[in-house]
Coordinates of C-alpha atoms and ligand atoms in Angstrom, one line a residue:
M1 CA -11.5 31.3 15.3
N2 CA -8.9 29.0 16.6
E3 CA -10.2 25.8 15.1
A4 CA -8.2 23.9 12.4
L5 CA -9.4 21.2 10.0
I6 CA -6.8 18.4 9.7
V7 CA -7.3 16.5 6.5
I8 CA -5.6 13.1 6.8
D9 CA -3.9 11.4 3.8
V10 CA -6.3 12.1 1.0
Q11 CA -3.8 10.5 -1.5
N12 CA -4.2 8.4 -4.6
D13 CA -2.9 5.2 -3.0
F14 CA -5.8 5.3 -0.4
C15 CA -8.4 5.8 -3.1
P16 CA -9.9 3.2 -5.5
G17 CA -7.2 2.1 -7.9
G18 CA -4.5 2.9 -5.4
A19 CA -2.0 0.5 -3.8
L20 CA -3.8 0.5 -0.4
A21 CA -7.3 1.5 -1.6
V22 CA -9.9 2.3 1.1
T23 CA -13.4 1.3 -0.1
D24 CA -15.1 4.4 -1.4
G25 CA -12.2 6.5 -0.3
D26 CA -12.7 9.0 -3.0
S27 CA -16.4 9.5 -2.2
I28 CA -15.5 11.8 0.7
L29 CA -13.9 14.4 -1.6
P30 CA -17.0 16.7 -2.1
Q31 CA -17.5 16.9 1.7
V32 CA -13.7 17.3 2.4
N33 CA -13.6 20.2 -0.1
R34 CA -16.6 21.8 1.4
L35 CA -15.0 21.6 4.9
I36 CA -11.7 23.0 3.5
A37 CA -13.6 26.0 2.2
E38 CA -15.4 26.5 5.6
F39 CA -12.7 26.2 8.2
P40 CA -10.5 29.1 9.2
H41 CA -7.4 27.0 9.2
V42 CA -6.6 23.9 7.2
I43 CA -3.7 21.5 7.6
L44 CA -3.1 18.4 5.4
T45 CA -1.1 15.3 6.2
Q46 CA 0.7 13.2 3.6
D47 CA 1.8 9.6 4.1
W48 CA 5.4 9.8 2.7
H49 CA 7.4 6.6 2.7
P50 CA 10.8 5.9 1.3
A51 CA 11.0 2.8 -1.0
G52 CA 11.5 -0.3 1.0
H53 CA 9.9 1.1 4.1
S54 CA 9.8 -1.2 7.1
S55 CA 6.0 -1.1 7.2
F56 CA 5.8 -2.7 3.8
A57 CA 5.3 -6.5 3.7
S58 CA 7.7 -6.6 0.8
A59 CA 10.5 -5.6 3.3
H60 CA 9.9 -8.7 5.4
P61 CA 10.5 -11.9 3.5
G62 CA 7.8 -14.6 4.2
T63 CA 5.1 -12.1 5.1
K64 CA 2.2 -10.8 3.1
P65 CA 0.3 -7.5 3.3
F66 CA -2.0 -7.2 6.3
D67 CA 0.0 -9.7 8.3
S68 CA 1.2 -8.4 11.7
T69 CA 4.8 -8.3 12.8
T70 CA 6.8 -7.3 15.9
M71 CA 9.0 -4.2 15.5
P72 CA 11.3 -2.8 18.2
Y73 CA 8.5 -0.4 19.1
G74 CA 5.7 -3.0 19.2
Q75 CA 3.2 -4.7 16.9
Q76 CA 3.0 -3.3 13.4
T77 CA 0.6 -4.2 10.6
L78 CA 2.4 -4.8 7.3
W79 CA 1.0 -3.0 4.3
P80 CA 1.3 -3.3 0.6
D81 CA 3.9 -0.8 -0.8
H82 CA 2.1 2.5 -0.8
C83 CA 2.7 6.3 -0.8
I84 CA 6.3 6.1 -1.9
Q85 CA 7.9 9.5 -1.9
G86 CA 7.6 11.2 -5.3
T87 CA 5.3 8.7 -6.9
S88 CA 1.8 9.5 -8.2
G89 CA 0.4 7.2 -5.5
A90 CA 1.7 9.6 -2.9
D91 CA 0.1 12.6 -4.6
F92 CA -3.0 14.2 -3.2
H93 CA -6.2 13.1 -5.0
D94 CA -6.6 15.3 -8.1
S95 CA -9.9 16.6 -6.8
L96 CA -8.6 17.7 -3.4
D97 CA -8.8 21.5 -3.0
W98 CA -5.5 21.9 -1.3
I99 CA -4.9 25.5 -2.0
R100 CA -6.1 26.8 1.4
A101 CA -3.8 24.5 3.3
E102 CA -1.5 26.4 5.7
L103 CA 0.7 23.4 6.4
I104 CA 1.4 19.9 5.0
V105 CA 2.7 17.4 7.5
R106 CA 4.6 14.5 6.0
K107 CA 4.9 11.3 8.0
G108 CA 6.3 7.9 7.7
F109 CA 9.6 9.1 6.2
R110 CA 11.8 7.3 8.7
P111 CA 12.7 4.0 7.1
E112 CA 12.6 2.0 10.4
I113 CA 9.4 3.3 11.9
D114 CA 5.8 3.8 10.7
S115 CA 3.7 6.8 11.6
Y116 CA -0.1 6.7 11.6
S117 CA -0.7 9.7 13.8
A118 CA -0.1 13.3 12.6
F119 CA 1.5 14.0 16.0
F120 CA 3.6 11.0 17.0
E121 CA 5.2 8.1 15.1
N122 CA 4.3 4.5 15.9
D123 CA 6.8 4.3 18.8
R124 CA 4.3 6.8 20.4
T125 CA 7.2 9.1 21.4
T126 CA 8.9 10.6 18.3
P127 CA 7.0 13.8 17.6
T128 CA 6.2 15.2 14.1
G129 CA 6.2 18.7 15.4
L130 CA 2.5 19.3 14.7
G131 CA 1.6 19.6 18.4
G132 CA 4.1 22.4 19.0
Y133 CA 3.1 24.2 15.8
L134 CA -0.6 24.3 16.7
K135 CA 0.2 25.4 20.3
E136 CA 2.5 28.1 19.1
R137 CA -0.3 29.4 16.8
G138 CA -2.9 29.3 19.5
I139 CA -5.0 26.7 17.8
S140 CA -6.8 24.6 20.5
K141 CA -9.7 23.0 18.6
L142 CA -9.3 20.4 15.9
A143 CA -11.6 18.6 13.5
F144 CA -10.4 15.6 11.6
C145 CA -11.5 14.1 8.3
G146 CA -9.9 11.8 5.6
L147 CA -8.4 8.4 5.3
A148 CA -8.3 6.0 6.9
L149 CA -10.8 6.4 9.8
D150 CA -9.5 3.4 11.8
Y151 CA -5.7 4.1 11.3
C152 CA -4.3 7.6 10.6
V153 CA -7.5 9.5 11.5
A154 CA -8.1 7.6 14.7
Y155 CA -4.5 7.7 15.9
S156 CA -4.3 11.4 15.1
A157 CA -7.5 12.2 17.0
L158 CA -6.4 10.1 20.0
D159 CA -3.1 11.9 20.2
A160 CA -4.8 15.2 19.8
A161 CA -7.0 14.5 22.8
K162 CA -4.0 13.2 24.8
L163 CA -2.2 16.5 24.1
G164 CA -5.1 18.5 25.4
F165 CA -6.7 19.6 22.1
E166 CA -10.5 19.6 21.8
A167 CA -10.8 17.0 19.1
R168 CA -13.7 16.1 16.8
V169 CA -13.8 13.5 14.0
L170 CA -16.2 14.2 11.1
V171 CA -17.0 10.6 10.5
S172 CA -19.1 11.1 7.3
A173 CA -16.0 12.7 5.7
C174 CA -13.8 9.6 6.5
R175 CA -13.7 6.0 5.3
G176 CA -12.0 3.1 7.0
I177 CA -9.9 0.1 6.1
D178 CA -11.6 -2.1 8.7
L179 CA -9.1 -4.9 9.4
G180 CA -10.4 -7.4 11.9
G181 CA -13.0 -5.0 13.3
S182 CA -10.7 -2.1 13.5
V183 CA -13.4 0.5 12.8
A184 CA -15.4 -0.6 15.8
T185 CA -12.3 -0.9 18.0
M186 CA -10.9 2.5 17.2
T187 CA -14.3 4.2 17.4
A188 CA -14.7 2.9 20.9
Q189 CA -11.2 4.0 21.8
M190 CA -11.9 7.5 20.5
Q191 CA -15.1 7.7 22.4
D192 CA -13.4 6.6 25.6
A193 CA -10.7 9.2 25.1
G194 CA -13.2 12.1 24.8
V195 CA -13.0 12.6 21.1
T196 CA -16.3 13.8 19.7
L197 CA -17.6 11.7 16.7
V198 CA -19.8 13.8 14.4
Q199 CA -21.9 11.6 12.2
E200 CA -23.9 14.1 10.1
S201 CA -22.7 15.1 6.7
F202 CA -21.9 18.6 5.8
N203 CA -21.8 20.0 9.3
G204 CA -18.2 20.3 9.9
R205 CA -18.3 23.8 11.4
Q206 CA -19.5 24.4 14.9
N207 CA -20.6 27.9 15.4
Ligands
VGL1 C1 -2.5 4.6 6.6 C2 -1.9 2.4 6.8 C3 -0.6 2.7 6.4 C4 -3.5 5.7 6.8 C5 -1.2 4.9 6.3 O1 -3.4 6.8 6.2 O2 -4.5 5.4 7.5 N1 -2.8 3.4 6.9 N2 -0.3 4.0 6.1
ZN2 ZN1 1.6 4.4 5.3

């Protein structure tokens, strides 16, 4: 089987009680763990920002979290400080069964640029290396789950499709932030790009 499960950012700061909590973010853990057990290959991503990162509202005086600003690479939503390297907020959720993971891709570590996608940073050109890794390993089919549906999951799936991977998003094993209708917007974009959205729970594996 050449299909990989890519588990996006199941970290404490995106779960209830965290700095950028996604509503019910932790409720996906039983499904995510089941998917991890079922897939032949498992890859995790980890949002991993240095303190003072340029995507934090705290780095832009006069702004507040969820404002938008213009960066050299385009529009950027400003976030509360989150997933700071080495903090417990950046750790994977305690219940995540990460043992089977073959690779952990860290992203967002360049101070001057944010990275939603597991493949490219927000300038849309700086690669993380994941595309090359998967191609070199002969993995051509990808299934995505995790947090947040309308940011890191969606951008990753869109890039996967653009790079020629067969991409599915297991929607019931995702939760969204939903800023200004972003779940609907990103869902439509994924559909337009040929990403398959799977709604049913517990059917991650296509045989
Ligand atoms: C994410 C906003 C900022 C995500 C990461 O994982 O979806 N969203 N950093
Ligand atoms: Zn982030």
